[in-house]
PDB file of C-alpha atoms in Angstrom:
ATOM      1  CA  UNK A 164     -11.245   6.831 -13.024  1.00 94.00           C
ATOM      2  CA  UNK A 165     -12.802   4.814 -10.223  1.00 95.00           C
ATOM      3  CA  UNK A 166     -14.505   2.547 -12.751  1.00 96.00           C
ATOM      4  CA  UNK A 167     -11.312   2.194 -14.787  1.00 97.00           C
ATOM      5  CA  UNK A 168      -9.335   1.202 -11.690  1.00 97.00           C
ATOM      6  CA  UNK A 169     -11.940  -1.423 -10.871  1.00 98.00           C
ATOM      7  CA  UNK A 170     -11.573  -2.845 -14.386  1.00 98.00           C
ATOM      8  CA  UNK A 171      -7.793  -3.170 -13.996  1.00 98.00           C
ATOM      9  CA  UNK A 172      -7.831  -4.638 -10.489  1.00 97.00           C
ATOM     10  CA  UNK A 173     -10.678  -6.964 -11.461  1.00 97.00           C
ATOM     11  CA  UNK A 174      -8.715  -8.551 -14.290  1.00 97.00           C
ATOM     12  CA  UNK A 175     -10.341  -6.590 -17.106  1.00 98.00           C
ATOM     13  CA  UNK A 176      -9.094  -4.869 -20.241  1.00 98.00           C
ATOM     14  CA  UNK A 177      -9.236  -1.095 -20.697  1.00 97.00           C
ATOM     15  CA  UNK A 178      -8.622   1.518 -23.396  1.00 97.00           C
ATOM     16  CA  UNK A 179      -7.006   4.664 -21.967  1.00 97.00           C
ATOM     17  CA  UNK A 180      -4.891   7.677 -23.027  1.00 96.00           C
ATOM     18  CA  UNK A 181      -1.105   7.861 -22.770  1.00 95.00           C
ATOM     19  CA  UNK A 182       1.324  10.647 -23.638  1.00 93.00           C
ATOM     20  CA  UNK A 183       1.705   9.468 -27.229  1.00 90.00           C
ATOM     21  CA  UNK A 184      -1.333   7.424 -28.313  1.00 92.00           C
ATOM     22  CA  UNK A 185      -4.449   5.737 -27.000  1.00 96.00           C
ATOM     23  CA  UNK A 186      -3.518   2.417 -25.406  1.00 96.00           C
ATOM     24  CA  UNK A 187      -5.248  -0.857 -24.744  1.00 97.00           C
ATOM     25  CA  UNK A 188      -4.084  -2.491 -21.575  1.00 97.00           C
ATOM     26  CA  UNK A 189      -4.638  -4.252 -18.278  1.00 98.00           C
ATOM     27  CA  UNK A 190      -2.647  -5.154 -15.209  1.00 98.00           C
ATOM     28  CA  UNK A 191       0.824  -6.191 -16.312  1.00 97.00           C
ATOM     29  CA  UNK A 192       0.728  -8.840 -13.582  1.00 97.00           C
ATOM     30  CA  UNK A 193      -2.414 -10.569 -14.925  1.00 98.00           C
ATOM     31  CA  UNK A 194      -1.688 -13.317 -17.456  1.00 97.00           C
ATOM     32  CA  UNK A 195      -5.311 -13.921 -18.461  1.00 98.00           C
ATOM     33  CA  UNK A 196      -5.971 -10.221 -19.065  1.00 98.00           C
ATOM     34  CA  UNK A 197      -2.737  -9.878 -21.071  1.00 97.00           C
ATOM     35  CA  UNK A 198      -3.828 -12.823 -23.221  1.00 97.00           C
ATOM     36  CA  UNK A 199      -7.090 -10.988 -23.928  1.00 97.00           C
ATOM     37  CA  UNK A 200      -5.153  -7.948 -25.132  1.00 97.00           C
ATOM     38  CA  UNK A 201      -3.275 -10.132 -27.611  1.00 96.00           C
ATOM     39  CA  UNK A 202      -6.518 -11.622 -28.863  1.00 96.00           C
ATOM     40  CA  UNK A 203      -8.348  -8.284 -29.178  1.00 97.00           C
ATOM     41  CA  UNK A 204      -5.485  -6.730 -31.152  1.00 96.00           C
ATOM     42  CA  UNK A 205      -4.766  -9.873 -33.153  1.00 93.00           C
ATOM     43  CA  UNK A 206      -1.189  -9.202 -32.115  1.00 93.00           C
ATOM     44  CA  UNK A 207       1.763 -11.333 -33.151  1.00 90.00           C
ATOM     45  CA  UNK A 208       2.794 -13.364 -30.095  1.00 87.00           C
ATOM     46  CA  UNK A 209       6.456 -12.743 -30.909  1.00 89.00           C
ATOM     47  CA  UNK A 210       5.912  -9.087 -29.899  1.00 91.00           C
ATOM     48  CA  UNK A 211       5.653  -8.844 -26.100  1.00 95.00           C
ATOM     49  CA  UNK A 212       3.395  -6.254 -24.499  1.00 97.00           C
ATOM     50  CA  UNK A 213       5.100  -3.109 -23.129  1.00 97.00           C
ATOM     51  CA  UNK A 214       4.466  -1.681 -19.671  1.00 98.00           C
ATOM     52  CA  UNK A 215       4.080   1.753 -18.127  1.00 98.00           C
ATOM     53  CA  UNK A 216       4.412   2.780 -14.494  1.00 98.00           C
ATOM     54  CA  UNK A 217       3.615   5.909 -12.520  1.00 98.00           C
ATOM     55  CA  UNK A 218       7.012   6.377 -10.873  1.00 96.00           C
ATOM     56  CA  UNK A 219      10.391   4.675 -10.655  1.00 95.00           C
ATOM     57  CA  UNK A 220       9.434   3.041  -7.337  1.00 95.00           C
ATOM     58  CA  UNK A 221       7.087   0.762  -9.284  1.00 97.00           C
ATOM     59  CA  UNK A 222      10.071  -0.757 -11.106  1.00 97.00           C
ATOM     60  CA  UNK A 223      10.397  -3.170  -8.187  1.00 97.00           C
ATOM     61  CA  UNK A 224       7.102  -4.772  -9.285  1.00 97.00           C
ATOM     62  CA  UNK A 225       8.752  -5.727 -12.587  1.00 97.00           C
ATOM     63  CA  UNK A 226      12.482  -6.215 -12.058  1.00 97.00           C
ATOM     64  CA  UNK A 227      15.225  -6.400  -9.459  1.00 96.00           C
ATOM     65  CA  UNK A 228      17.807  -5.220 -12.039  1.00 96.00           C
ATOM     66  CA  UNK A 229      18.784  -1.671 -11.127  1.00 93.00           C
ATOM     67  CA  UNK A 230      22.015  -0.622 -12.878  1.00 95.00           C
ATOM     68  CA  UNK A 231      23.255   2.937 -12.600  1.00 95.00           C
ATOM     69  CA  UNK A 232      22.479   3.548 -16.281  1.00 96.00           C
ATOM     70  CA  UNK A 233      18.809   2.761 -15.721  1.00 96.00           C
ATOM     71  CA  UNK A 234      18.603   5.448 -13.060  1.00 94.00           C
ATOM     72  CA  UNK A 235      20.571   7.855 -15.266  1.00 96.00           C
ATOM     73  CA  UNK A 236      18.096   7.316 -18.115  1.00 96.00           C
ATOM     74  CA  UNK A 237      15.236   7.773 -15.668  1.00 96.00           C
ATOM     75  CA  UNK A 238      16.621  11.048 -14.379  1.00 95.00           C
ATOM     76  CA  UNK A 239      17.094  12.351 -17.920  1.00 96.00           C
ATOM     77  CA  UNK A 240      13.998  11.091 -19.708  1.00 97.00           C
ATOM     78  CA  UNK A 241      11.340   9.966 -17.197  1.00 97.00           C
ATOM     79  CA  UNK A 242       8.518  10.702 -17.014  1.00 97.00           C
ATOM     80  CA  UNK A 243       8.565  10.548 -20.805  1.00 95.00           C
ATOM     81  CA  UNK A 244       8.351   8.422 -23.943  1.00 93.00           C
ATOM     82  CA  UNK A 245      11.503   6.340 -23.420  1.00 96.00           C
ATOM     83  CA  UNK A 246      10.955   2.611 -22.899  1.00 96.00           C
ATOM     84  CA  UNK A 247      13.848   0.615 -21.454  1.00 98.00           C
ATOM     85  CA  UNK A 248      14.249  -3.155 -21.667  1.00 97.00           C
ATOM     86  CA  UNK A 249      14.669  -4.805 -18.262  1.00 97.00           C
ATOM     87  CA  UNK A 250      14.770  -8.465 -17.155  1.00 97.00           C
ATOM     88  CA  UNK A 251      11.527  -9.493 -15.493  1.00 97.00           C
ATOM     89  CA  UNK A 252      11.005 -10.999 -12.084  1.00 97.00           C
ATOM     90  CA  UNK A 253      10.183 -14.726 -12.006  1.00 95.00           C
ATOM     91  CA  UNK A 254       6.521 -15.556 -12.463  1.00 95.00           C
ATOM     92  CA  UNK A 255       5.436 -12.525 -14.465  1.00 96.00           C
ATOM     93  CA  UNK A 256       3.133 -13.144 -17.458  1.00 97.00           C
ATOM     94  CA  UNK A 257       4.849 -14.548 -20.549  1.00 96.00           C
ATOM     95  CA  UNK A 258       2.915 -12.048 -22.700  1.00 96.00           C
ATOM     96  CA  UNK A 259       5.053  -9.165 -21.384  1.00 97.00           C
ATOM     97  CA  UNK A 260       8.397 -10.918 -21.984  1.00 96.00           C
ATOM     98  CA  UNK A 261      10.497 -11.570 -25.048  1.00 95.00           C
ATOM     99  CA  UNK A 262      12.453 -14.791 -25.557  1.00 93.00           C
ATOM    100  CA  UNK A 263      15.261 -13.370 -23.388  1.00 94.00           C
ATOM    101  CA  UNK A 264      12.903 -12.689 -20.480  1.00 96.00           C
ATOM    102  CA  UNK A 265      12.955  -8.921 -21.044  1.00 97.00           C
ATOM    103  CA  UNK A 266      10.102  -6.445 -20.969  1.00 97.00           C
ATOM    104  CA  UNK A 267       9.999  -2.750 -21.899  1.00 97.00           C
ATOM    105  CA  UNK A 268       8.919  -0.187 -19.318  1.00 98.00           C
ATOM    106  CA  UNK A 269       8.613   3.584 -19.095  1.00 97.00           C
ATOM    107  CA  UNK A 270       7.369   6.104 -16.554  1.00 98.00           C
ATOM    108  CA  UNK A 271       4.454   7.840 -18.227  1.00 97.00           C
ATOM    109  CA  UNK A 272       4.046  11.611 -17.981  1.00 96.00           C
ATOM    110  CA  UNK A 273       0.374  11.415 -18.925  1.00 96.00           C
ATOM    111  CA  UNK A 274      -1.624  12.415 -15.822  1.00 97.00           C
ATOM    112  CA  UNK A 275      -4.487   9.970 -16.473  1.00 97.00           C
ATOM    113  CA  UNK A 276      -2.283   6.958 -17.235  1.00 97.00           C
ATOM    114  CA  UNK A 277      -0.018   7.747 -14.288  1.00 98.00           C
ATOM    115  CA  UNK A 278      -2.959   8.094 -11.919  1.00 97.00           C
ATOM    116  CA  UNK A 279      -4.342   4.775 -13.141  1.00 98.00           C
ATOM    117  CA  UNK A 280      -1.037   3.012 -12.436  1.00 98.00           C
ATOM    118  CA  UNK A 281      -0.680   4.790  -9.101  1.00 98.00           C
ATOM    119  CA  UNK A 282      -4.186   4.021  -7.844  1.00 97.00           C
ATOM    120  CA  UNK A 283      -4.161   0.384  -8.930  1.00 98.00           C
ATOM    121  CA  UNK A 284      -0.633  -0.180  -7.680  1.00 97.00           C
ATOM    122  CA  UNK A 285       0.378  -2.259 -10.709  1.00 98.00           C
ATOM    123  CA  UNK A 286       2.356  -1.755 -13.913  1.00 98.00           C
ATOM    124  CA  UNK A 287      -0.012  -1.326 -16.842  1.00 98.00           C
ATOM    125  CA  UNK A 288       0.139  -2.985 -20.223  1.00 98.00           C
ATOM    126  CA  UNK A 289       0.258  -0.114 -22.730  1.00 96.00           C
ATOM    127  CA  UNK A 290       0.124  -1.165 -26.354  1.00 96.00           C
ATOM    128  CA  UNK A 291      -1.494   1.008 -29.030  1.00 94.00           C
ATOM    129  CA  UNK A 292      -5.297   0.747 -29.140  1.00 96.00           C
ATOM    130  CA  UNK A 293      -5.670  -0.565 -32.653  1.00 95.00           C
ATOM    131  CA  UNK A 294      -6.082  -3.923 -34.317  1.00 94.00           C
ATOM    132  CA  UNK A 295      -2.677  -4.986 -35.622  1.00 92.00           C
ATOM    133  CA  UNK A 296      -2.048  -3.609 -39.091  1.00 90.00           C
ATOM    134  CA  UNK A 297      -4.389  -0.651 -38.608  1.00 93.00           C
ATOM    135  CA  UNK A 298      -3.472   2.877 -37.583  1.00 90.00           C
ATOM    136  CA  UNK A 299      -2.862   3.877 -33.980  1.00 91.00           C
ATOM    137  CA  UNK A 300      -4.959   6.835 -32.818  1.00 93.00           C
ATOM    138  CA  UNK A 301      -4.742   9.823 -30.493  1.00 93.00           C
ATOM    139  CA  UNK A 302      -8.445  10.716 -30.138  1.00 93.00           C
ATOM    140  CA  UNK A 303     -11.270   8.624 -28.678  1.00 92.00           C
ATOM    141  CA  UNK A 304     -13.485   9.424 -31.668  1.00 94.00           C
ATOM    142  CA  UNK A 305     -10.979   7.614 -33.918  1.00 95.00           C
ATOM    143  CA  UNK A 306     -10.944   4.379 -31.907  1.00 96.00           C
ATOM    144  CA  UNK A 307     -11.963   1.296 -33.865  1.00 96.00           C
ATOM    145  CA  UNK A 308     -15.414   0.051 -32.730  1.00 95.00           C
ATOM    146  CA  UNK A 309     -14.314  -3.486 -33.545  1.00 94.00           C
ATOM    147  CA  UNK A 310     -11.666  -3.130 -30.826  1.00 95.00           C
ATOM    148  CA  UNK A 311     -13.597  -1.168 -28.215  1.00 95.00           C
ATOM    149  CA  UNK A 312     -16.528  -3.589 -28.403  1.00 96.00           C
ATOM    150  CA  UNK A 313     -14.316  -6.228 -26.807  1.00 96.00           C
ATOM    151  CA  UNK A 314     -12.935  -4.239 -23.867  1.00 97.00           C
ATOM    152  CA  UNK A 315     -14.461  -3.639 -20.453  1.00 98.00           C
ATOM    153  CA  UNK A 316     -14.208   0.157 -20.452  1.00 97.00           C
ATOM    154  CA  UNK A 317     -12.902   3.136 -22.447  1.00 96.00           C
ATOM    155  CA  UNK A 318     -11.398   5.954 -20.399  1.00 94.00           C
ATOM    156  CA  UNK A 319     -12.031   8.859 -22.784  1.00 90.00           C
ATOM    157  CA  UNK A 320     -10.981  11.799 -20.616  1.00 91.00           C
ATOM    158  CA  UNK A 321      -8.662  14.681 -21.420  1.00 91.00           C
ATOM    159  CA  UNK A 322      -5.876  15.464 -21.893  1.00 94.00           C
ATOM    160  CA  UNK A 323      -5.828  13.573 -25.175  1.00 93.00           C
ATOM    161  CA  UNK A 324      -2.580  11.923 -26.307  1.00 93.00           C
ATOM    162  CA  UNK A 325      -0.388  14.321 -28.273  1.00 90.00           C
ATOM    163  CA  UNK A 326      -0.025  11.893 -31.196  1.00 88.00           C
ATOM    164  CA  UNK A 327       3.122  11.672 -33.268  1.00 85.00           C
ATOM    165  CA  UNK A 328       5.840   9.106 -32.733  1.00 87.00           C
ATOM    166  CA  UNK A 329       5.520   6.269 -30.235  1.00 88.00           C
ATOM    167  CA  UNK A 330       8.033   5.836 -27.429  1.00 92.00           C
ATOM    168  CA  UNK A 331      11.655   5.076 -28.210  1.00 95.00           C
ATOM    169  CA  UNK A 332      12.733   1.591 -27.059  1.00 96.00           C
ATOM    170  CA  UNK A 333      16.304   1.002 -25.862  1.00 97.00           C
ATOM    171  CA  UNK A 334      18.308  -1.719 -24.179  1.00 96.00           C
ATOM    172  CA  UNK A 335      21.280  -1.185 -21.864  1.00 96.00           C
ATOM    173  CA  UNK A 336      23.842  -3.556 -23.351  1.00 89.00           C
ATOM    174  CA  UNK A 337      26.937  -2.491 -21.400  1.00 90.00           C
ATOM    175  CA  UNK A 338      27.649   0.405 -19.025  1.00 93.00           C
ATOM    176  CA  UNK A 339      27.205   3.636 -20.959  1.00 93.00           C
ATOM    177  CA  UNK A 340      26.042   1.873 -24.140  1.00 95.00           C
ATOM    178  CA  UNK A 341      22.502   1.641 -25.498  1.00 96.00           C
ATOM    179  CA  UNK A 342      20.936  -0.264 -28.352  1.00 96.00           C
ATOM    180  CA  UNK A 343      17.948   1.395 -30.046  1.00 96.00           C
ATOM    181  CA  UNK A 344      15.278  -1.154 -30.919  1.00 95.00           C
ATOM    182  CA  UNK A 345      12.784   1.494 -32.030  1.00 94.00           C
ATOM    183  CA  UNK A 346      13.541   5.169 -32.515  1.00 93.00           C
ATOM    184  CA  UNK A 347      10.493   7.258 -31.725  1.00 92.00           C
ATOM    185  CA  UNK A 348       9.724  10.335 -29.652  1.00 91.00           C
ATOM    186  CA  UNK A 349      13.214  10.413 -28.080  1.00 95.00           C
ATOM    187  CA  UNK A 350      15.867  10.755 -30.781  1.00 95.00           C
ATOM    188  CA  UNK A 351      19.235   9.084 -31.023  1.00 95.00           C
ATOM    189  CA  UNK A 352      20.797  12.541 -30.819  1.00 96.00           C
ATOM    190  CA  UNK A 353      19.085  13.186 -27.484  1.00 97.00           C
ATOM    191  CA  UNK A 354      20.378   9.894 -26.081  1.00 96.00           C
ATOM    192  CA  UNK A 355      23.892  10.680 -27.284  1.00 96.00           C
ATOM    193  CA  UNK A 356      23.655  14.182 -25.814  1.00 96.00           C
ATOM    194  CA  UNK A 357      22.906  12.492 -22.474  1.00 95.00           C
ATOM    195  CA  UNK A 358      26.308  10.817 -22.682  1.00 95.00           C
ATOM    196  CA  UNK A 359      25.408   7.369 -23.999  1.00 95.00           C
ATOM    197  CA  UNK A 360      27.014   5.516 -26.887  1.00 94.00           C
ATOM    198  CA  UNK A 361      24.172   4.380 -29.122  1.00 94.00           C
ATOM    199  CA  UNK A 362      24.029   1.577 -31.683  1.00 87.00           C
ATOM    200  CA  UNK A 363      21.455  -0.330 -33.700  1.00 79.00           C
ATOM    201  CA  UNK A 364      20.646  -3.971 -32.884  1.00 78.00           C
ATOM    202  CA  UNK A 365      22.596  -6.650 -34.713  1.00 65.00           C
ATOM    203  CA  UNK A 366      20.785  -8.068 -37.750  1.00 58.00           C
TER     204      UNK A 366
END
C-alpha cells in the first residue's frame, strides 16, 4: 500500500482492486497521468474517466455542487457501486470530464481502494483494467500483460473484486428525478424503491 500511494502521489499509473472489477487509475487531479491511462487502455477520448473516493467529504475535491438528492443517494447507496454525474470544479483534468463538464464519482466500499484514496488524499481514476474491447477482470491472474507492462505498479492484494456488473451510472436531472446512463450493480428498481423517478437518457 505504501508503494501504491507513492505511485499515485508521484504522478504514476496503478492497477488496483475495486468492489466490482480490477481498475487502472491514477490521481484524478493529474492530467498527465490521466492521459497515460487513456493511452494504455487505447480508450476512446469521448468516454471520460470515472472517479472513486473514500468518503463523501472528498466530493469537495471534485465539485461544489451539493444538491439534497446527491446526499440522499449517498445515504442510500454509498459506499457502493453507484456512480453519480457531478459538474467538476474549474481546472480539473479534461480526461475526467464529458463535453458538459461532468464527471462520474462514487464512494467505493472496497477496503483497499478506499484506503488508497484516503491515504493519498485525492480522488482516484477508476476505469476497468483492460485494453478497450477486451474483457474486464476480477482477479490479478487474469490481468492482461500488455496492459500491466505499461503501469508503475499492480496492487494485487485481497479482497479480490467480486466481479459481475460494473457500477450503475446516473445523473440528477431535476429534484427527485434520475437518468440512468448505465444500469449495472444497482438496479433501476432499487433506485425507484429509494423514491426517485427514473428515466433513460434521450436518444
